[in-house]
mmCIF file of N, CA, C and O in Angstrom:
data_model
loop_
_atom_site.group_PDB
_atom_site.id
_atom_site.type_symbol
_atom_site.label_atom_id
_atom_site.label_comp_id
_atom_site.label_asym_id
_atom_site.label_seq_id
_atom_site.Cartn_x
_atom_site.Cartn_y
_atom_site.Cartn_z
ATOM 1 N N UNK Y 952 125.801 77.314 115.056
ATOM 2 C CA UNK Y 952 124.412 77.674 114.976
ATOM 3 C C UNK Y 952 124.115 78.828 115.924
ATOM 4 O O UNK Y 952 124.875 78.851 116.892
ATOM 5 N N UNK Y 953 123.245 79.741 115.889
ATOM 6 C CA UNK Y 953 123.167 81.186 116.298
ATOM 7 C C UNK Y 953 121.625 80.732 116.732
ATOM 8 O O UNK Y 953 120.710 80.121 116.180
ATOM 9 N N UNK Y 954 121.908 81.566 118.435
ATOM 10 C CA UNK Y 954 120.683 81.191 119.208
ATOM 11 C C UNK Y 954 120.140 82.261 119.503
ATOM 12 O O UNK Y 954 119.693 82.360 120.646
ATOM 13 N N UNK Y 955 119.989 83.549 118.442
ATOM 14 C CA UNK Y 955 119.674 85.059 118.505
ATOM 15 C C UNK Y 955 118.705 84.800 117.606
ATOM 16 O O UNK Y 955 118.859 84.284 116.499
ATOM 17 N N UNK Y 956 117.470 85.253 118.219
ATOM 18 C CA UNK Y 956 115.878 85.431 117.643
ATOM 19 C C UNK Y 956 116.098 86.332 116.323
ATOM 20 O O UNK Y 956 116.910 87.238 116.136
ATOM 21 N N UNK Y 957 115.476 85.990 115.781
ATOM 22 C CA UNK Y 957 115.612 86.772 113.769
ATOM 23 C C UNK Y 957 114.983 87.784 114.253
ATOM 24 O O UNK Y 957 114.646 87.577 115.419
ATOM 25 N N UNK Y 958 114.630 88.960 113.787
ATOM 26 C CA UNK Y 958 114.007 90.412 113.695
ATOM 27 C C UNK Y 958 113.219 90.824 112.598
ATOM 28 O O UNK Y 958 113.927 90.810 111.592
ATOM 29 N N UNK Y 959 112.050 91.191 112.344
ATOM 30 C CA UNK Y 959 111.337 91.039 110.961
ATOM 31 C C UNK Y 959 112.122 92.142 110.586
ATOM 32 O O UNK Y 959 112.661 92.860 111.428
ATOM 33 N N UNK Y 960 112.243 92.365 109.090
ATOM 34 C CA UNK Y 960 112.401 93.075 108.594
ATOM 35 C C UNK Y 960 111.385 93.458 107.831
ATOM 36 O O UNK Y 960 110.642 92.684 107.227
ATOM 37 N N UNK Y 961 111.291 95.037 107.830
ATOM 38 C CA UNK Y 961 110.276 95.436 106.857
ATOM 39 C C UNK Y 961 110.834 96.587 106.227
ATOM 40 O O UNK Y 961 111.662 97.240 106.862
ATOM 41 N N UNK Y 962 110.377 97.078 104.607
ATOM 42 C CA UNK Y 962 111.017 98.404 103.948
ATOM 43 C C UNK Y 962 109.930 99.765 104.246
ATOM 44 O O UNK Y 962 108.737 99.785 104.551
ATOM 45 N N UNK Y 963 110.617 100.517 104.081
ATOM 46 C CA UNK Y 963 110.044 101.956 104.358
ATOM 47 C C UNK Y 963 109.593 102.366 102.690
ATOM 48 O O UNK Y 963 110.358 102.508 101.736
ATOM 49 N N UNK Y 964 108.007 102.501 102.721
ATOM 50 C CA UNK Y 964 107.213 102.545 101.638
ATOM 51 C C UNK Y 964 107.390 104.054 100.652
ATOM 52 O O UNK Y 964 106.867 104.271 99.559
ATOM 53 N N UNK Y 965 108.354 105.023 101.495
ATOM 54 C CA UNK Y 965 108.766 106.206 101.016
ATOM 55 C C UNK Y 965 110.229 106.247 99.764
ATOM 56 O O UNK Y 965 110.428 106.662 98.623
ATOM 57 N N UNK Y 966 110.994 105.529 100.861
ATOM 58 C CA UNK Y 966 113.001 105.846 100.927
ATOM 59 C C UNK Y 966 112.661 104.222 99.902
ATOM 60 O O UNK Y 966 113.216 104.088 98.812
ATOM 61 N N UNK Y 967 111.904 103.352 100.344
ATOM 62 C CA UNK Y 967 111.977 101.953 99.965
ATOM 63 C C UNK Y 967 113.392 101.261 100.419
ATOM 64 O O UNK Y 967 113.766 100.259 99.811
ATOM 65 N N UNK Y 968 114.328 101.904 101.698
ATOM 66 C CA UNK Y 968 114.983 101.087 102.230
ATOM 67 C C UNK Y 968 114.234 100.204 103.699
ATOM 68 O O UNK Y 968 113.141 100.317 104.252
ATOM 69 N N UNK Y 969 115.422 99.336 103.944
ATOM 70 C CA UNK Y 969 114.969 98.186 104.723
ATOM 71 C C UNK Y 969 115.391 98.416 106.010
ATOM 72 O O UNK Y 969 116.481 98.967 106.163
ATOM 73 N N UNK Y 970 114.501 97.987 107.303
ATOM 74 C CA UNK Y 970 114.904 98.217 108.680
ATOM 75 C C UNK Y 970 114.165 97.400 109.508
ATOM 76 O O UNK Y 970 113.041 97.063 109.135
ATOM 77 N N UNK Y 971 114.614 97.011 110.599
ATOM 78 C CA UNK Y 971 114.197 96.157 111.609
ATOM 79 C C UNK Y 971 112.944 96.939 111.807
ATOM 80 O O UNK Y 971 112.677 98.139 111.743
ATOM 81 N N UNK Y 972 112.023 95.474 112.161
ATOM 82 C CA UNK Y 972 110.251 96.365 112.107
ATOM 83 C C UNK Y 972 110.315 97.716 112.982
ATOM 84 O O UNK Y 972 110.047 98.875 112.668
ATOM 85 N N UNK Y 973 110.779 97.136 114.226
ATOM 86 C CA UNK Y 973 111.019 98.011 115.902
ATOM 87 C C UNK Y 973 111.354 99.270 114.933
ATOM 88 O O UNK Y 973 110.340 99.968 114.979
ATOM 89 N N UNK Y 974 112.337 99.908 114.047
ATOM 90 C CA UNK Y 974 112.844 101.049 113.508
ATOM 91 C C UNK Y 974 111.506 101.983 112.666
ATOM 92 O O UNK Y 974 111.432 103.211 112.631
ATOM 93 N N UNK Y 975 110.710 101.183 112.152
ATOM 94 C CA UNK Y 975 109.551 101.968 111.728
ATOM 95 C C UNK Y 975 108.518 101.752 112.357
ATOM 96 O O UNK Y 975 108.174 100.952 113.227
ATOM 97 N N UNK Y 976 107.618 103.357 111.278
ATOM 98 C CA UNK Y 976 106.508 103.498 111.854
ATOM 99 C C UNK Y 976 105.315 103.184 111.349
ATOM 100 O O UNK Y 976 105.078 103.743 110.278
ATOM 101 N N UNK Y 977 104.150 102.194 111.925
ATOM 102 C CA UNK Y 977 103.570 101.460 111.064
ATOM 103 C C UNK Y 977 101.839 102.258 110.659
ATOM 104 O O UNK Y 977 101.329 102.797 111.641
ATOM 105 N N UNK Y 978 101.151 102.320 109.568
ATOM 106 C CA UNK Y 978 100.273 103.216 108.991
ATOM 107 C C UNK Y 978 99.112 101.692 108.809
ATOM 108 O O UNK Y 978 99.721 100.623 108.853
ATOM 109 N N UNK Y 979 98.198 101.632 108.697
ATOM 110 C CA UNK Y 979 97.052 100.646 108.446
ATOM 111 C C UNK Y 979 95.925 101.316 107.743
ATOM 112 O O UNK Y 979 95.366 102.348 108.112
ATOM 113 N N UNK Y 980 95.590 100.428 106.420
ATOM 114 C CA UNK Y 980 94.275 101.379 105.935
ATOM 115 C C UNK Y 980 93.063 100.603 106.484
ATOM 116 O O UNK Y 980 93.073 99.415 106.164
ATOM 117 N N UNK Y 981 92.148 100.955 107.146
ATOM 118 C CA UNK Y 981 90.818 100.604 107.801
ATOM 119 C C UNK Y 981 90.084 99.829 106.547
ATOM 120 O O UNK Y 981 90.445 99.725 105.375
ATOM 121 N N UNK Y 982 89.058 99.384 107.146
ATOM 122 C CA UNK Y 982 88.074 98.467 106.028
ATOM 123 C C UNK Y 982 86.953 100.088 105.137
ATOM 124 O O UNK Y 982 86.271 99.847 104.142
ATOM 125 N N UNK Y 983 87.005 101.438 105.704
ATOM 126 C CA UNK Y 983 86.600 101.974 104.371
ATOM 127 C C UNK Y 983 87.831 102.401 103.755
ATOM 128 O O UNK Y 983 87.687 103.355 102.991
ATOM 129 N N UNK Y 984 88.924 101.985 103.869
ATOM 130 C CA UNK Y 984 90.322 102.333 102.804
ATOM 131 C C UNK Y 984 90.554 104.014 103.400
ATOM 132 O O UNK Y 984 90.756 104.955 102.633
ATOM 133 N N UNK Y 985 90.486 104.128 104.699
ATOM 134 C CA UNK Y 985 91.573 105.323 105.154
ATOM 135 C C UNK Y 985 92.548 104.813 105.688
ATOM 136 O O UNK Y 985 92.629 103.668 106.135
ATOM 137 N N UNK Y 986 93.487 105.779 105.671
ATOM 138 C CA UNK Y 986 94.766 105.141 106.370
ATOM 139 C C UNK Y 986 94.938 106.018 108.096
ATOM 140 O O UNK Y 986 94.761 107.211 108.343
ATOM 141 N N UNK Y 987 95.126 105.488 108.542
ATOM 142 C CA UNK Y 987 96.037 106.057 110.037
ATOM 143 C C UNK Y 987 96.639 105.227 110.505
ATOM 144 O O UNK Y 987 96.689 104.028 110.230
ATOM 145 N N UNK Y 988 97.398 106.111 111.629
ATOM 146 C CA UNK Y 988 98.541 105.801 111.940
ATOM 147 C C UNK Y 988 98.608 104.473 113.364
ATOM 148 O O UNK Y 988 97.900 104.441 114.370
ATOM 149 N N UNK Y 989 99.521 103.673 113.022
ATOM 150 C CA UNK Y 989 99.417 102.458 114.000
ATOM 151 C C UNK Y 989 100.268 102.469 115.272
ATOM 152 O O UNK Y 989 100.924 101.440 115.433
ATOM 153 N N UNK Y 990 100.399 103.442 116.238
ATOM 154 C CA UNK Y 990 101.540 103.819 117.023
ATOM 155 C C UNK Y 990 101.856 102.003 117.482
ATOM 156 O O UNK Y 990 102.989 101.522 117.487
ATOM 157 N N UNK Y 991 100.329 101.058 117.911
ATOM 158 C CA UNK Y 991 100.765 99.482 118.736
ATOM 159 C C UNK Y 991 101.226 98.908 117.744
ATOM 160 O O UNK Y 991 102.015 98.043 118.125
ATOM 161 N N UNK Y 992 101.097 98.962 116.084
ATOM 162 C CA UNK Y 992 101.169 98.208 115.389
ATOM 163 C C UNK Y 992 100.626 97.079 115.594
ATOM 164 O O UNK Y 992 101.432 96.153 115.676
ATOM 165 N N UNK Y 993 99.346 96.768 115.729
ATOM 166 C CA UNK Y 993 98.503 95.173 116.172
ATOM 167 C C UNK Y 993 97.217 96.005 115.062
ATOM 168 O O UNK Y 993 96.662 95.024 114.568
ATOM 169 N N UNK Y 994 96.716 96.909 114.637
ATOM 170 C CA UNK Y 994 95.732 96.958 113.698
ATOM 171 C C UNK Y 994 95.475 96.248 113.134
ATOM 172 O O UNK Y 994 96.264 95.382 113.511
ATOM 173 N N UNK Y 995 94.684 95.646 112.102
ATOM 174 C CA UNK Y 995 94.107 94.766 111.302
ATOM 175 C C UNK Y 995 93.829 95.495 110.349
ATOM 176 O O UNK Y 995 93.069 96.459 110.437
ATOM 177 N N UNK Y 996 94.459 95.098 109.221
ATOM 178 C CA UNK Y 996 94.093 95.969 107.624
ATOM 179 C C UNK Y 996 95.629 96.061 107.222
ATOM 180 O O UNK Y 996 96.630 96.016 107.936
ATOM 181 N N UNK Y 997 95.477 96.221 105.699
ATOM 182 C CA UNK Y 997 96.967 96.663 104.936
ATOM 183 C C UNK Y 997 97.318 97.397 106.036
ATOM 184 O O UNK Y 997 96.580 97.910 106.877
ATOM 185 N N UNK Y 998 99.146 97.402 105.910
ATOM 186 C CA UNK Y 998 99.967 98.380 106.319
ATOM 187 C C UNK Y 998 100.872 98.593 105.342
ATOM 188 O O UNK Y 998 101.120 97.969 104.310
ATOM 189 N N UNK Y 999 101.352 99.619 105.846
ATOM 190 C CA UNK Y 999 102.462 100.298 105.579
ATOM 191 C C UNK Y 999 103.510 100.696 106.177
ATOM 192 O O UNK Y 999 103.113 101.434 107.079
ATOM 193 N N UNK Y 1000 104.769 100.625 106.199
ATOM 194 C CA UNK Y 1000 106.077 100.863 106.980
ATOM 195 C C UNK Y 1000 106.662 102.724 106.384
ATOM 196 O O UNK Y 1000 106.625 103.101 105.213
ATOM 197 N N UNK Y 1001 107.123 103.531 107.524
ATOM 198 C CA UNK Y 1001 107.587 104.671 107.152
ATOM 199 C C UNK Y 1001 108.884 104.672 108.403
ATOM 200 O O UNK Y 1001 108.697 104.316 109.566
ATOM 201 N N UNK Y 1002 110.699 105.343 107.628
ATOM 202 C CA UNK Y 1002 111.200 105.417 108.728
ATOM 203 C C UNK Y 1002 111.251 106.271 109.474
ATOM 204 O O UNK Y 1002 110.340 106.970 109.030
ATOM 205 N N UNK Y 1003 111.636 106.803 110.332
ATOM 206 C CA UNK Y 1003 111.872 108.073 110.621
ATOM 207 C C UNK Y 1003 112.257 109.497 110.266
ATOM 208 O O UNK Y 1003 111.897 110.517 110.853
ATOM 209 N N UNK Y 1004 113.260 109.370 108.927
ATOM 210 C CA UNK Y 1004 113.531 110.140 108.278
ATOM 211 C C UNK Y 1004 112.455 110.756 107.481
ATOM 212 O O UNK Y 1004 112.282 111.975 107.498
ATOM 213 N N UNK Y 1005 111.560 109.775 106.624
ATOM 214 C CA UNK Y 1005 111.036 110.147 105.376
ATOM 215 C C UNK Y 1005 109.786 110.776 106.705
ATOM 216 O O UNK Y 1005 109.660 111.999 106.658
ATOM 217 N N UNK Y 1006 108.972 110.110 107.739
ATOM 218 C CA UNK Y 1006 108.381 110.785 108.100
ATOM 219 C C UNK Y 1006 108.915 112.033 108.960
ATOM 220 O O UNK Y 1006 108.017 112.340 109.744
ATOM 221 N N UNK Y 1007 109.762 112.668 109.078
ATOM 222 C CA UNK Y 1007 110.265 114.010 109.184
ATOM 223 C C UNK Y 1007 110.674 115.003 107.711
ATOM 224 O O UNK Y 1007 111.100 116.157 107.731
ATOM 225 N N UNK Y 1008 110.430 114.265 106.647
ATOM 226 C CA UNK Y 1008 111.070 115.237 105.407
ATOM 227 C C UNK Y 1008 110.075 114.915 104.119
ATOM 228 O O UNK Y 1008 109.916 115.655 103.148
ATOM 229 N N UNK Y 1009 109.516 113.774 104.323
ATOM 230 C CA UNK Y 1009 108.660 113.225 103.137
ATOM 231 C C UNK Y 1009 107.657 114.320 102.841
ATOM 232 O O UNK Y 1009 106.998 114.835 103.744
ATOM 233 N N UNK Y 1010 107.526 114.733 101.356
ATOM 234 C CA UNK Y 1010 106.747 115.558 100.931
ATOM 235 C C UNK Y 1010 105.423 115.095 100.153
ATOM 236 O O UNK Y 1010 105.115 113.904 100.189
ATOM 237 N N UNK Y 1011 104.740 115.897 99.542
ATOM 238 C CA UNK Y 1011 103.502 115.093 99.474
ATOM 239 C C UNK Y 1011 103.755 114.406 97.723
ATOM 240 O O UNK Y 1011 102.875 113.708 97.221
ATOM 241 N N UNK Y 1012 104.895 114.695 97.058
ATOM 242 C CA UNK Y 1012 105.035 113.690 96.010
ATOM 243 C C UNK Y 1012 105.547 112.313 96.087
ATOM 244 O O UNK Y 1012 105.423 111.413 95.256
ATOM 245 N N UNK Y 1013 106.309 112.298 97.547
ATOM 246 C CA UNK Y 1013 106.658 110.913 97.851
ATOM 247 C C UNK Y 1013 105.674 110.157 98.194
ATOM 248 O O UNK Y 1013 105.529 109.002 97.794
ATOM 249 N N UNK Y 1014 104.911 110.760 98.974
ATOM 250 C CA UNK Y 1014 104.190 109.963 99.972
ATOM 251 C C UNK Y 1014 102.303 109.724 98.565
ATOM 252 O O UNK Y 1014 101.203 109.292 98.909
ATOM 253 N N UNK Y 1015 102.679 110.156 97.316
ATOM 254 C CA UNK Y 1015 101.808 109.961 96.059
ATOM 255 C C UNK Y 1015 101.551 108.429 96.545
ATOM 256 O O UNK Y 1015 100.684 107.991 97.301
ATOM 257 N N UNK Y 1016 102.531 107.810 95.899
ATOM 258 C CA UNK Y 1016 103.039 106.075 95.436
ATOM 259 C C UNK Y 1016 102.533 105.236 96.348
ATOM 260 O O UNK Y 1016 102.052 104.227 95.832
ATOM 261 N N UNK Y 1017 102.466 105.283 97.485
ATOM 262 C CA UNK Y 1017 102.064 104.448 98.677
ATOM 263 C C UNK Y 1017 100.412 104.945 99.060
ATOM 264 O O UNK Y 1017 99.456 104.170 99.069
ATOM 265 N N UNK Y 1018 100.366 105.992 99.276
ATOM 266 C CA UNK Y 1018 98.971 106.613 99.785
ATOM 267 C C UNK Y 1018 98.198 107.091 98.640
ATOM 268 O O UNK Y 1018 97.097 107.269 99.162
ATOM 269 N N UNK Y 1019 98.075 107.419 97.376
ATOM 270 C CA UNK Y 1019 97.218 108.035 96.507
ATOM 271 C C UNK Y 1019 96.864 108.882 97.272
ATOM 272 O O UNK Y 1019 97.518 109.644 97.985
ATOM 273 N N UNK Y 1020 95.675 108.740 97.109
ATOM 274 C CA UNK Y 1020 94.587 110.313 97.292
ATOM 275 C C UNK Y 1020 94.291 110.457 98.120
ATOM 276 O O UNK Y 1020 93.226 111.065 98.230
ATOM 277 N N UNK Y 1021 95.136 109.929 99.567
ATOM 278 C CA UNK Y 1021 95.372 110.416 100.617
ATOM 279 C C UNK Y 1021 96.445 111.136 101.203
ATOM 280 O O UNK Y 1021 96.389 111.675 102.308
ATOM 281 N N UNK Y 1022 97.362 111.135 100.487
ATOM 282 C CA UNK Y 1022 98.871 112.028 100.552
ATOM 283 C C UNK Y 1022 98.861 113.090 100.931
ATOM 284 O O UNK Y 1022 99.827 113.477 101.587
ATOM 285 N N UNK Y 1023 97.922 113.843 100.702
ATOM 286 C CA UNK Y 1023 98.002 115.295 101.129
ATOM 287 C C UNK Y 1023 97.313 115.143 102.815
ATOM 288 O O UNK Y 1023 97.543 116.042 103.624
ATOM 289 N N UNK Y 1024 96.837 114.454 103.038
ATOM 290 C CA UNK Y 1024 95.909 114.627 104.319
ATOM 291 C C UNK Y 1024 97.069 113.766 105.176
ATOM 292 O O UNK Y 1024 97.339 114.153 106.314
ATOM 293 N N UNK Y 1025 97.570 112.903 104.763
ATOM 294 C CA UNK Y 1025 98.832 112.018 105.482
ATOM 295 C C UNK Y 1025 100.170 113.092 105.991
ATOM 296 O O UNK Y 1025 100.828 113.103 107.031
ATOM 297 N N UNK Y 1026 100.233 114.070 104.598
ATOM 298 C CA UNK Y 1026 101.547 114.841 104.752
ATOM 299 C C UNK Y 1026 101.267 115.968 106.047
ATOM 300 O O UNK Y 1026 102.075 116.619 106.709
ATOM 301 N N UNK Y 1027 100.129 115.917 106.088
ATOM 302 C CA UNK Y 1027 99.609 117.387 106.908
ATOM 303 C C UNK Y 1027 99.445 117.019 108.113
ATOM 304 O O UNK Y 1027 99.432 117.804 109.060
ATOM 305 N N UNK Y 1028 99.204 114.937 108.261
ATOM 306 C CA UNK Y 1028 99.326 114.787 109.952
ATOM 307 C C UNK Y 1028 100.499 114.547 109.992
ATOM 308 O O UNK Y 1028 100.803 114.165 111.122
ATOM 309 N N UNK Y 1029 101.332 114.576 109.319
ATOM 310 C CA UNK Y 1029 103.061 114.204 109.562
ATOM 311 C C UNK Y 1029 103.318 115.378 110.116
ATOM 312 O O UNK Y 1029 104.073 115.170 111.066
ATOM 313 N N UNK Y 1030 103.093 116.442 110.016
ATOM 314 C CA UNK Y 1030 103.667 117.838 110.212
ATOM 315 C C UNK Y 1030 103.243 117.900 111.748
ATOM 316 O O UNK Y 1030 103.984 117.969 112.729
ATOM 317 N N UNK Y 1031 101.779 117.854 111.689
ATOM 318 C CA UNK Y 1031 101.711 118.215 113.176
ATOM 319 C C UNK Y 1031 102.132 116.784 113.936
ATOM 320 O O UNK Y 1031 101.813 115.655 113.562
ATOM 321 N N UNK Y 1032 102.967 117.153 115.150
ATOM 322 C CA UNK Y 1032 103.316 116.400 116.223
ATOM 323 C C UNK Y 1032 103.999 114.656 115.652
ATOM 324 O O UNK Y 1032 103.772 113.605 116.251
ATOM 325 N N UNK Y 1033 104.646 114.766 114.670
ATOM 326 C CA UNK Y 1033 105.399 113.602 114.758
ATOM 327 C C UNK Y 1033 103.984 112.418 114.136
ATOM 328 O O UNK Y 1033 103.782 111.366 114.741
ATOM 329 N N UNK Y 1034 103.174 112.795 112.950
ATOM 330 C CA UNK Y 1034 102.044 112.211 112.698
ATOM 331 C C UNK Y 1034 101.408 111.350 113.731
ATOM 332 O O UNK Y 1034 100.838 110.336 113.326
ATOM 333 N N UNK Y 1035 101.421 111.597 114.965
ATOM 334 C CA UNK Y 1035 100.580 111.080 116.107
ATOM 335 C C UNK Y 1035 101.386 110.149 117.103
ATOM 336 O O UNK Y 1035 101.159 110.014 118.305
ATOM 337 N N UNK Y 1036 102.870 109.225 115.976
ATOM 338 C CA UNK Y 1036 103.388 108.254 117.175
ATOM 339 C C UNK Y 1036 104.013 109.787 118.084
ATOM 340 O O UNK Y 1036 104.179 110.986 117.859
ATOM 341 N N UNK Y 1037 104.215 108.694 119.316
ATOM 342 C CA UNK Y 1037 105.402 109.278 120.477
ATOM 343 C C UNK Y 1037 106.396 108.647 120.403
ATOM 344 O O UNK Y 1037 107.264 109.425 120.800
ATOM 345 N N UNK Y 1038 107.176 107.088 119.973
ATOM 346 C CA UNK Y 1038 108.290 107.065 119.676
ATOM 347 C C UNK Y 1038 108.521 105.678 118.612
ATOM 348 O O UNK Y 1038 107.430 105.112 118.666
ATOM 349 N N UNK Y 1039 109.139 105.127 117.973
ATOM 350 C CA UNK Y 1039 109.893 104.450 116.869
ATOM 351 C C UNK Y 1039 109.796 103.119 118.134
ATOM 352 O O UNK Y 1039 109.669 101.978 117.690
ATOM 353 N N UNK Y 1040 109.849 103.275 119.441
ATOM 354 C CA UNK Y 1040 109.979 101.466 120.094
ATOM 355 C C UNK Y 1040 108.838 101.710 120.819
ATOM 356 O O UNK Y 1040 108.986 101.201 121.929
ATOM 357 N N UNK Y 1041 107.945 102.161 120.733
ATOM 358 C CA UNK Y 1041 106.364 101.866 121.541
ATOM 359 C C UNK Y 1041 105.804 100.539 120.678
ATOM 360 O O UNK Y 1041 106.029 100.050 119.571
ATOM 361 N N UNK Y 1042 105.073 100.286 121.654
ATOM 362 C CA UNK Y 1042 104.009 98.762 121.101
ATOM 363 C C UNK Y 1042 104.859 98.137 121.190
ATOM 364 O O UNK Y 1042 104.771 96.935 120.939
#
């Protein structure tokens, strides 16, 4: 029997592969249905998981499927500064 704490796993809503939560970066849509970005991940509202990759390369047809008709305004805070987190193990 294994006395090592489980790790959530969650998938990246871009790539749709799977990674320990700690590895992504978590997005929350507010109660009027915008989305931003969750650097503590403790928000309240839908989320969304992104890994590191897709948020360094994800373009605004990927990021369609998960965000609708916010994709373009999502892709444009991805660009500047790392869409707002400072790192993948904060919170």
């Amino acid at each position: 029997m294994s006395t090592a704490k489980a790790q959530p796993v969650r998938m990246c809503v871009v790539c749709r592969e799977r990674a320990p939560q700690h590895a992504l970066h978590r997005w929350v849509r507010d109660a009027q249905g915008e989305w931003q970005a969750d650097p503590r991940r403790k928000s309240a509202g839908r989320g969304a998981w992104m890994c590191d990759a897709c948020m360094a390369t994800a373009d605004v047809k990927r990021l369609r499927r998960p965000f609708r008709q916010q994709a373009e305004r999502i892709h444009s805070q991805l660009q500047r500064q790392d869409g707002g987190f400072t790192t993948a193990q904060e919170g």
